[in-house]
mmCIF file of C-alpha atoms and ligand atoms in Angstrom:
data_model
loop_
_atom_site.group_PDB
_atom_site.id
_atom_site.type_symbol
_atom_site.label_atom_id
_atom_site.label_comp_id
_atom_site.label_asym_id
_atom_site.label_seq_id
_atom_site.Cartn_x
_atom_site.Cartn_y
_atom_site.Cartn_z
ATOM 1 C CA MET G 1 85.292 -6.469 -17.121
ATOM 2 C CA SER G 2 86.962 -8.967 -14.799
ATOM 3 C CA THR G 3 84.897 -10.846 -12.253
ATOM 4 C CA ILE G 4 85.793 -11.055 -8.569
ATOM 5 C CA ARG G 5 84.126 -13.880 -6.710
ATOM 6 C CA VAL G 6 83.043 -12.926 -3.169
ATOM 7 C CA HIS G 7 81.473 -15.262 -0.641
ATOM 8 C CA GLU G 8 79.146 -13.340 1.677
ATOM 9 C CA GLN G 9 77.562 -14.593 4.870
ATOM 10 C CA GLY G 10 76.062 -13.207 8.088
ATOM 11 C CA GLN G 11 74.954 -9.829 9.341
ATOM 12 C CA GLY G 12 76.573 -7.172 11.488
ATOM 13 C CA LEU G 13 79.966 -5.518 11.471
ATOM 14 C CA PRO G 14 81.450 -5.867 7.952
ATOM 15 C CA LEU G 15 84.609 -7.983 7.953
ATOM 16 C CA VAL G 16 86.716 -8.662 4.853
ATOM 17 C CA TRP G 17 88.946 -11.747 4.940
ATOM 18 C CA ILE G 18 91.911 -11.500 2.534
ATOM 19 C CA HIS G 19 93.640 -14.778 1.767
ATOM 20 C CA GLY G 20 97.358 -15.494 1.392
ATOM 21 C CA PHE G 21 99.489 -16.850 -1.434
ATOM 22 C CA PRO G 22 98.869 -19.001 -3.464
ATOM 23 C CA LEU G 23 95.511 -19.644 -1.823
ATOM 24 C CA SER G 24 91.853 -18.639 -2.064
ATOM 25 C CA SER G 25 88.782 -17.720 -0.005
ATOM 26 C CA ARG G 26 88.393 -21.421 0.903
ATOM 27 C CA ILE G 27 90.953 -21.071 3.683
ATOM 28 C CA PHE G 28 88.436 -19.052 5.739
ATOM 29 C CA GLU G 29 85.753 -21.764 5.711
ATOM 30 C CA GLN G 30 86.224 -22.387 9.440
ATOM 31 C CA GLN G 31 86.000 -18.666 10.315
ATOM 32 C CA LEU G 32 82.443 -18.276 8.971
ATOM 33 C CA SER G 33 81.032 -19.433 12.315
ATOM 34 C CA ILE G 34 82.291 -16.208 13.945
ATOM 35 C CA SER G 35 79.066 -14.423 14.840
ATOM 36 C CA GLY G 36 77.817 -10.828 14.736
ATOM 37 C CA VAL G 37 79.679 -9.981 11.555
ATOM 38 C CA ARG G 38 78.950 -9.698 7.862
ATOM 39 C CA HIS G 39 81.671 -11.863 6.323
ATOM 40 C CA LEU G 40 82.967 -10.775 2.915
ATOM 41 C CA VAL G 41 85.457 -13.281 1.553
ATOM 42 C CA PRO G 42 86.844 -12.491 -1.895
ATOM 43 C CA ASP G 43 89.076 -14.560 -4.109
ATOM 44 C CA LEU G 44 91.838 -12.127 -5.067
ATOM 45 C CA PRO G 45 92.337 -11.643 -8.835
ATOM 46 C CA GLY G 46 93.803 -14.790 -10.423
ATOM 47 C CA PHE G 47 92.977 -17.013 -7.403
ATOM 48 C CA GLY G 48 89.992 -19.272 -6.655
ATOM 49 C CA GLY G 49 87.101 -18.253 -8.901
ATOM 50 C CA SER G 50 88.283 -14.724 -9.774
ATOM 51 C CA ASP G 51 89.592 -13.498 -13.115
ATOM 52 C CA PRO G 52 93.250 -12.389 -13.129
ATOM 53 C CA GLY G 53 92.480 -8.732 -13.913
ATOM 54 C CA ARG G 54 95.431 -6.350 -13.978
ATOM 55 C CA ILE G 55 97.582 -6.698 -10.883
ATOM 56 C CA GLU G 56 101.014 -5.107 -10.760
ATOM 57 C CA ARG G 57 101.360 -4.008 -7.143
ATOM 58 C CA ILE G 58 100.085 -5.125 -3.732
ATOM 59 C CA GLU G 59 98.101 -1.875 -3.684
ATOM 60 C CA ASP G 60 96.106 -3.120 -6.694
ATOM 61 C CA TYR G 61 94.614 -5.849 -4.508
ATOM 62 C CA GLY G 62 93.776 -3.110 -1.970
ATOM 63 C CA SER G 63 91.858 -1.259 -4.681
ATOM 64 C CA VAL G 64 89.893 -4.438 -5.441
ATOM 65 C CA VAL G 65 88.900 -4.705 -1.756
ATOM 66 C CA ALA G 66 87.968 -0.997 -1.644
ATOM 67 C CA GLY G 67 85.854 -1.517 -4.785
ATOM 68 C CA LEU G 68 83.913 -4.397 -3.325
ATOM 69 C CA LEU G 69 83.078 -2.342 -0.211
ATOM 70 C CA ARG G 70 82.078 0.637 -2.369
ATOM 71 C CA ASP G 71 79.851 -1.544 -4.589
ATOM 72 C CA ARG G 72 77.949 -2.662 -1.506
ATOM 73 C CA GLY G 73 77.678 0.809 0.041
ATOM 74 C CA ILE G 74 79.878 -0.199 3.004
ATOM 75 C CA GLY G 75 81.840 2.755 4.402
ATOM 76 C CA ASN G 76 84.334 0.770 6.427
ATOM 77 C CA ALA G 77 85.085 -2.777 7.491
ATOM 78 C CA VAL G 78 87.407 -4.774 9.681
ATOM 79 C CA ILE G 79 90.200 -5.797 7.325
ATOM 80 C CA ALA G 80 91.652 -9.221 8.112
ATOM 81 C CA GLY G 81 94.572 -10.533 6.072
ATOM 82 C CA VAL G 82 96.684 -13.671 6.197
ATOM 83 C CA SER G 83 100.309 -13.363 5.074
ATOM 84 C CA MET G 84 100.049 -11.851 1.553
ATOM 85 C CA GLY G 85 96.529 -10.786 2.596
ATOM 86 C CA GLY G 86 98.203 -9.001 5.522
ATOM 87 C CA TYR G 87 100.449 -7.127 3.083
ATOM 88 C CA VAL G 88 97.233 -6.009 1.364
ATOM 89 C CA ALA G 89 95.581 -5.073 4.687
ATOM 90 C CA LEU G 90 98.603 -2.962 5.631
ATOM 91 C CA SER G 91 98.574 -1.207 2.259
ATOM 92 C CA ILE G 92 94.891 -0.369 2.851
ATOM 93 C CA ALA G 93 95.742 0.980 6.325
ATOM 94 C CA ARG G 94 98.371 3.201 4.718
ATOM 95 C CA ASP G 95 96.456 4.421 1.654
ATOM 96 C CA MET G 96 92.810 4.261 2.750
ATOM 97 C CA PRO G 97 92.738 4.219 6.576
ATOM 98 C CA ASP G 98 89.129 5.461 6.560
ATOM 99 C CA ILE G 99 87.850 2.159 5.188
ATOM 100 C CA ALA G 100 89.793 0.099 7.740
ATOM 101 C CA ARG G 101 87.650 0.035 10.907
ATOM 102 C CA ALA G 102 90.249 -2.275 12.509
ATOM 103 C CA LEU G 103 92.932 -4.712 11.347
ATOM 104 C CA ILE G 104 93.437 -8.416 11.957
ATOM 105 C CA LEU G 105 96.973 -9.306 10.852
ATOM 106 C CA ILE G 106 97.487 -13.069 10.684
ATOM 107 C CA ASP G 107 100.893 -14.706 10.132
ATOM 108 C CA THR G 108 102.230 -11.742 8.209
ATOM 109 C CA ARG G 109 104.779 -8.945 8.464
ATOM 110 C CA GLU G 110 105.173 -5.271 7.639
ATOM 111 C CA VAL G 111 108.732 -5.417 6.263
ATOM 112 C CA PRO G 112 109.488 -5.860 2.546
ATOM 113 C CA ASP G 113 111.425 -8.771 1.007
ATOM 114 C CA SER G 114 115.200 -8.989 1.352
ATOM 115 C CA GLU G 115 117.285 -8.831 -1.850
ATOM 116 C CA ASP G 116 117.504 -12.641 -1.838
ATOM 117 C CA GLY G 117 113.786 -12.969 -1.219
ATOM 118 C CA ARG G 118 113.019 -10.736 -4.191
ATOM 119 C CA ALA G 119 115.393 -12.639 -6.467
ATOM 120 C CA ASN G 120 113.818 -15.905 -5.372
ATOM 121 C CA ARG G 121 110.304 -14.633 -6.185
ATOM 122 C CA LEU G 122 111.376 -13.501 -9.654
ATOM 123 C CA ALA G 123 112.996 -16.905 -10.288
ATOM 124 C CA GLN G 124 109.672 -18.487 -9.258
ATOM 125 C CA VAL G 125 107.857 -16.297 -11.816
ATOM 126 C CA ASP G 126 110.043 -17.830 -14.547
ATOM 127 C CA ARG G 127 109.543 -21.327 -13.184
ATOM 128 C CA VAL G 128 105.735 -20.955 -13.110
ATOM 129 C CA GLU G 129 105.899 -19.747 -16.706
ATOM 130 C CA LEU G 130 107.772 -22.918 -17.712
ATOM 131 C CA GLU G 131 106.262 -25.565 -15.434
ATOM 132 C CA GLY G 132 102.960 -24.271 -14.067
ATOM 133 C CA THR G 133 102.103 -24.003 -10.359
ATOM 134 C CA ARG G 134 102.406 -27.631 -9.197
ATOM 135 C CA PHE G 135 105.873 -27.184 -7.683
ATOM 136 C CA LEU G 136 104.554 -24.376 -5.471
ATOM 137 C CA VAL G 137 101.948 -26.672 -3.939
ATOM 138 C CA ASP G 138 104.644 -29.260 -3.239
ATOM 139 C CA GLU G 139 107.034 -26.681 -1.771
ATOM 140 C CA MET G 140 104.577 -24.594 0.205
ATOM 141 C CA LEU G 141 102.085 -27.071 1.658
ATOM 142 C CA PRO G 142 104.624 -28.489 4.150
ATOM 143 C CA ARG G 143 105.215 -24.969 5.511
ATOM 144 C CA MET G 144 101.548 -24.031 5.887
ATOM 145 C CA LEU G 145 100.582 -26.615 8.535
ATOM 146 C CA THR G 146 102.602 -28.548 11.105
ATOM 147 C CA PRO G 147 103.645 -32.141 10.249
ATOM 148 C CA GLU G 148 101.355 -33.411 13.038
ATOM 149 C CA THR G 149 98.316 -31.804 11.420
ATOM 150 C CA ARG G 150 99.263 -32.889 7.903
ATOM 151 C CA ALA G 151 99.673 -36.492 9.121
ATOM 152 C CA LYS G 152 95.999 -36.493 10.110
ATOM 153 C CA GLN G 153 95.039 -35.805 6.480
ATOM 154 C CA ASP G 154 91.799 -34.171 7.540
ATOM 155 C CA ARG G 155 89.734 -31.289 6.178
ATOM 156 C CA ARG G 156 92.379 -28.695 7.099
ATOM 157 C CA THR G 157 95.049 -30.115 4.790
ATOM 158 C CA GLU G 158 92.432 -30.678 2.093
ATOM 159 C CA LEU G 159 91.308 -27.030 2.300
ATOM 160 C CA VAL G 160 94.831 -25.729 1.855
ATOM 161 C CA ARG G 161 95.648 -28.116 -0.984
ATOM 162 C CA HIS G 162 92.424 -27.328 -2.855
ATOM 163 C CA ALA G 163 92.922 -23.590 -2.395
ATOM 164 C CA MET G 164 96.406 -23.871 -3.911
ATOM 165 C CA GLU G 165 95.226 -26.033 -6.774
ATOM 166 C CA ASP G 166 92.646 -23.375 -7.739
ATOM 167 C CA ALA G 167 95.324 -20.717 -8.398
ATOM 168 C CA SER G 168 95.955 -19.727 -12.013
ATOM 169 C CA GLY G 169 99.477 -19.366 -13.414
ATOM 170 C CA GLU G 170 98.742 -15.768 -14.367
ATOM 171 C CA GLY G 171 97.448 -14.939 -10.883
ATOM 172 C CA VAL G 172 100.463 -16.572 -9.225
ATOM 173 C CA ARG G 173 102.968 -14.726 -11.421
ATOM 174 C CA ALA G 174 101.277 -11.374 -10.780
ATOM 175 C CA ALA G 175 101.220 -12.006 -7.011
ATOM 176 C CA LEU G 176 104.907 -12.988 -6.950
ATOM 177 C CA ARG G 177 105.863 -9.769 -8.746
ATOM 178 C CA ALA G 178 103.583 -7.695 -6.509
ATOM 179 C CA MET G 179 105.008 -9.227 -3.320
ATOM 180 C CA ALA G 180 108.593 -8.774 -4.562
ATOM 181 C CA GLY G 181 107.965 -5.056 -5.067
ATOM 182 C CA ARG G 182 105.958 -4.359 -1.939
ATOM 183 C CA PRO G 183 107.007 -1.435 0.242
ATOM 184 C CA ASP G 184 107.769 -1.274 3.946
ATOM 185 C CA THR G 185 104.482 -0.537 5.744
ATOM 186 C CA GLY G 186 105.989 -0.128 9.225
ATOM 187 C CA GLN G 187 105.354 3.616 9.242
ATOM 188 C CA ALA G 188 101.732 3.061 8.186
ATOM 189 C CA LEU G 189 101.253 0.569 11.031
ATOM 190 C CA ARG G 190 102.769 3.045 13.530
ATOM 191 C CA ALA G 191 100.432 5.796 12.292
ATOM 192 C CA TYR G 192 97.266 3.668 12.165
ATOM 193 C CA ASP G 193 94.739 4.772 14.825
ATOM 194 C CA GLY G 194 92.395 1.768 14.832
ATOM 195 C CA GLU G 195 92.577 -1.410 16.898
ATOM 196 C CA VAL G 196 94.898 -4.136 15.624
ATOM 197 C CA LEU G 197 94.776 -7.849 16.415
ATOM 198 C CA VAL G 198 98.033 -9.626 15.541
ATOM 199 C CA VAL G 199 97.858 -13.429 15.414
ATOM 200 C CA VAL G 200 100.699 -15.868 14.757
ATOM 201 C CA GLY G 201 101.249 -19.603 14.880
ATOM 202 C CA ALA G 202 104.027 -20.401 17.368
ATOM 203 C CA LYS G 203 105.552 -22.744 14.759
ATOM 204 C CA ASP G 204 105.246 -20.379 11.779
ATOM 205 C CA ASP G 205 108.641 -20.351 10.062
ATOM 206 C CA LEU G 206 107.570 -18.218 7.052
ATOM 207 C CA THR G 207 106.516 -15.216 9.147
ATOM 208 C CA PRO G 208 107.737 -16.220 12.620
ATOM 209 C CA PRO G 209 106.452 -14.997 16.000
ATOM 210 C CA ALA G 210 109.273 -12.404 16.106
ATOM 211 C CA ASP G 211 107.573 -10.618 13.164
ATOM 212 C CA ALA G 212 104.235 -10.615 14.972
ATOM 213 C CA ARG G 213 105.779 -9.319 18.216
ATOM 214 C CA ARG G 214 107.480 -6.489 16.316
ATOM 215 C CA MET G 215 104.215 -5.486 14.602
ATOM 216 C CA ALA G 216 102.343 -5.568 17.902
ATOM 217 C CA SER G 217 105.023 -3.428 19.530
ATOM 218 C CA ILE G 218 104.926 -0.677 16.901
ATOM 219 C CA ALA G 219 101.133 -0.447 16.460
ATOM 220 C CA LYS G 220 99.375 2.028 18.786
ATOM 221 C CA ASN G 221 96.507 -0.246 19.859
ATOM 222 C CA ALA G 222 97.552 -3.838 19.381
ATOM 223 C CA THR G 223 96.636 -7.173 20.913
ATOM 224 C CA LEU G 224 99.019 -10.059 20.235
ATOM 225 C CA VAL G 225 97.871 -13.682 20.220
ATOM 226 C CA GLU G 226 100.328 -16.535 19.724
ATOM 227 C CA ILE G 227 98.674 -19.845 18.867
ATOM 228 C CA PRO G 228 100.521 -22.969 20.063
ATOM 229 C CA ASP G 229 100.897 -26.010 17.776
ATOM 230 C CA ALA G 230 100.222 -24.018 14.624
ATOM 231 C CA ALA G 231 102.404 -23.139 11.639
ATOM 232 C CA HIS G 232 101.820 -20.487 8.923
ATOM 233 C CA LEU G 233 98.049 -20.852 8.570
ATOM 234 C CA SER G 234 97.219 -20.678 12.270
ATOM 235 C CA HIS G 235 93.537 -19.896 11.637
ATOM 236 C CA VAL G 236 93.170 -23.071 9.523
ATOM 237 C CA GLU G 237 95.190 -25.256 11.830
ATOM 238 C CA ARG G 238 93.691 -24.159 15.192
ATOM 239 C CA PRO G 239 90.339 -22.620 14.250
ATOM 240 C CA GLU G 240 88.914 -22.887 17.776
ATOM 241 C CA ALA G 241 91.798 -20.866 19.291
ATOM 242 C CA PHE G 242 91.864 -18.381 16.415
ATOM 243 C CA ASN G 243 88.085 -17.865 16.353
ATOM 244 C CA ALA G 244 87.905 -17.342 20.125
ATOM 245 C CA ALA G 245 90.582 -14.612 19.888
ATOM 246 C CA ALA G 246 88.886 -12.981 16.899
ATOM 247 C CA GLN G 247 85.437 -13.142 18.531
ATOM 248 C CA ARG G 248 86.798 -11.436 21.685
ATOM 249 C CA PHE G 249 88.501 -8.742 19.603
ATOM 250 C CA LEU G 250 85.391 -8.096 17.477
ATOM 251 C CA GLY G 251 83.221 -7.963 20.615
ATOM 252 C CA ARG G 252 85.365 -5.105 21.918
ATOM 253 C CA LEU G 253 84.871 -3.131 18.679
ATOM 254 C CA ARG G 254 81.098 -3.107 18.846
HETATM 255 C C1 MLT T 301 101.541 -16.289 1.992
HETATM 256 O O1 MLT T 301 101.183 -17.206 2.738
HETATM 257 O O2 MLT T 301 100.751 -15.434 1.579
HETATM 258 C C2 MLT T 301 102.987 -16.247 1.573
HETATM 259 O O3 MLT T 301 103.747 -17.122 2.344
HETATM 260 C C3 MLT T 301 103.504 -14.842 1.676
HETATM 261 C C4 MLT T 301 104.908 -14.707 1.217
HETATM 262 O O4 MLT T 301 105.397 -15.563 0.465
HETATM 263 O O5 MLT T 301 105.542 -13.691 1.585
#
């Protein structure tokens, strides 16, 4: 049996935080001060402290999240996902809307990869096989946080670097294949009845504000928050702005 590590903290409305690629639960350290919620923060299979398990599709991560709620007797939870975690959140909204009390979609998008994007991911699978994951840290870290934040070399950059360094080669390869094959979840987002908070860093060039605006425009009940001076990991880079928006949103759900 493969082990999934889950950090749990607080009491109240259950809230699952799903990390992005190639990261881990560490990236939500600064969100744990959000009050009135029961935080559930898993390391997805193959990342952080979790075993790789058998992941072939984005939906497989969704099943892991559903399993951890089931194991704890939790009927539904707010599902918050960053980037790849957002792809997982959207797959849950499509396949298991009953367990998604609301969605928080952070620096993510509902559209699948382009042909070039897919080819690039599959080339990265081969490169990880040959070289390991170091090159991904070097390539991706500069896109996660703005240069101004990275220059400060504080806890935020450290969190992101450590999260990336925890990823296993097997976990990274499985995630790259799963992301390359992920479906369009636009229709699922249109059909979803719950409340949706869409958050994006104004300087995110991986999943830019145009993606967030499109998601907010197609969801039935969406609130859009654009965070200035933040790149792809807006919740890490500007935790005070992100947490205030999330706290307001969660307050409205109760
Ligand atoms: C992530 O942060 O999860 C990745 O940038 C997602 C992606 O590569 O599509």
